[in-house]
Amino acid sequence: MLPAAVLEQVQKEFLNWQDTNSSVIEVSHRGENFIAMAHEAEKDLRELLKIPDNYKVLFLQGGARAQFATIPLNILGKSQSASYIITGHWANCASDEAKKYCSIEYIDVRSDLDEKSAIKPIDKLNISEHSAYVHFCPNETVDGIEINEVPKTNLPIVADLSSTILSRPINISQYGLIYAGAQKNIGPAGMTIVIVREDLLGRANDLLPSVFNYQIQADKDSMYNTPPTFSWYVSGLVFKWLKKNGGLANIYKENRLKAKILYDFIDKSDLYFNNIHKNNRSIMNVTFNLYKPSLIKTFLEEAKRAGLYGLKGHSVVGGLRASIYNAMPLAGVEALLKFMCEFERKF
Ligand SMILES: *Cc1c(COP(=O)(O)O)cnc(C)c1O
């Protein structure tokens, strides 16, 4: 979802943006209006995330999956290995791509606790000093798993925050690099945000395409090539919406509440269950299943009739999933609860 207020503003000014008599998707990205908007979006993002001055913010393309490949090509330098903390689906995908460029040290932290899926403590990991960086995915979108600690290591931590960025305050200085596709918790698809500490720049592989070279894009204010202008513009409006609504401290409070009422209900239910340990339950992606799996199809059909969409679990894990990103209001979660409750009574 995107915030309704943002979509309404986009609609209102779509044909005539800032009195230019043009749409924002028609103007030049090098024009004065667009440049000013782009700078303001970066300023607002820096304010929301409290990004220190020694980090660059890049607005790139290719999604998180492009970063899976371009991260090693940008920051391996002379090193020939990297460590990947394996937490679930996306950590696996990231390491599969990176292993084309270097040797991978896999640190599998998945385990079980009280018969539920859990993540082992990550504060005392044994990480090879030969690695150029440690890759970490704190919110596993597909699995519905979240890790609330950040690994302790002297190596730069590279984090895929695609499904958790802006859902809560974070301490940027714990990371060497953060990346996130815009389409989950920021704005429309097409843009990838990379926040990178300056000392990790300038060591790119010569074969890396320039559009993906962090140093080149940083030097050109992310306009070495034409950036994803519409996504950048809408994301800028989302940053303003977040600032107006109490910033990340407030959205975190709302996000925790939304997740809590959903998990509390599921845990008490005789039809639904969630098999993730409470220490590692995602507040963005609530995965759940039915004790009668044959009812999943009916659940999805009836949910759709009730105006509740997108509840099918990722094809890799099946089951059901409520992705309750920032823009999902509490009322949306309450509507889902009401439906789930009625469905349970009926079946
Ligand atoms: C969705 C997602 C991806 C894939 O993003 P693309 O932009 O489609 O490449 C990668 N990592 C995480 C954590 C995701 O949630």
mmCIF file with all atom_site columns, C-alpha atoms in Angstrom, residues 6 107 127 147 149 170 200 242 274 283 313 326:
data_model
loop_
_atom_site.group_PDB
_atom_site.id
_atom_site.type_symbol
_atom_site.label_atom_id
_atom_site.label_alt_id
_atom_site.label_comp_id
_atom_site.label_asym_id
_atom_site.label_entity_id
_atom_site.label_seq_id
_atom_site.pdbx_PDB_ins_code
_atom_site.Cartn_x
_atom_site.Cartn_y
_atom_site.Cartn_z
_atom_site.occupancy
_atom_site.B_iso_or_equiv
_atom_site.pdbx_formal_charge
_atom_site.auth_seq_id
_atom_site.auth_comp_id
_atom_site.auth_asym_id
_atom_site.auth_atom_id
_atom_site.pdbx_PDB_model_num
ATOM 1  C CA . VAL A 1 6   ? 0.018  10.602  -0.987 1.00 0.00 ? 6   VAL A CA 1
ATOM 2  C CA . ILE A 1 107 ? 26.626 -18.446 8.616  1.00 0.00 ? 107 ILE A CA 1
ATOM 3  C CA . ILE A 1 127 ? 32.929 -14.405 11.303 1.00 0.00 ? 127 ILE A CA 1
ATOM 4  C CA . ILE A 1 147 ? 15.872 -10.275 13.746 1.00 0.00 ? 147 ILE A CA 1
ATOM 5  C CA . GLU A 1 149 ? 19.681 -7.395  16.930 1.00 0.00 ? 149 GLU A CA 1
ATOM 6  C CA . ILE A 1 170 ? 17.578 2.415   13.354 1.00 0.00 ? 170 ILE A CA 1
ATOM 7  C CA . LEU A 1 200 ? 33.440 1.831   1.176  1.00 0.00 ? 200 LEU A CA 1
ATOM 8  C CA . LEU A 1 242 ? 6.057  10.084  7.573  1.00 0.00 ? 242 LEU A CA 1
ATOM 9  C CA . ASN A 1 274 ? 1.970  -19.011 13.076 1.00 0.00 ? 274 ASN A CA 1
ATOM 10 C CA . ILE A 1 283 ? 6.032  -6.833  12.379 1.00 0.00 ? 283 ILE A CA 1
ATOM 11 C CA . GLY A 1 313 ? 1.798  -16.483 1.063  1.00 0.00 ? 313 GLY A CA 1
ATOM 12 C CA . ASN A 1 326 ? 3.698  1.514   7.064  1.00 0.00 ? 326 ASN A CA 1
#
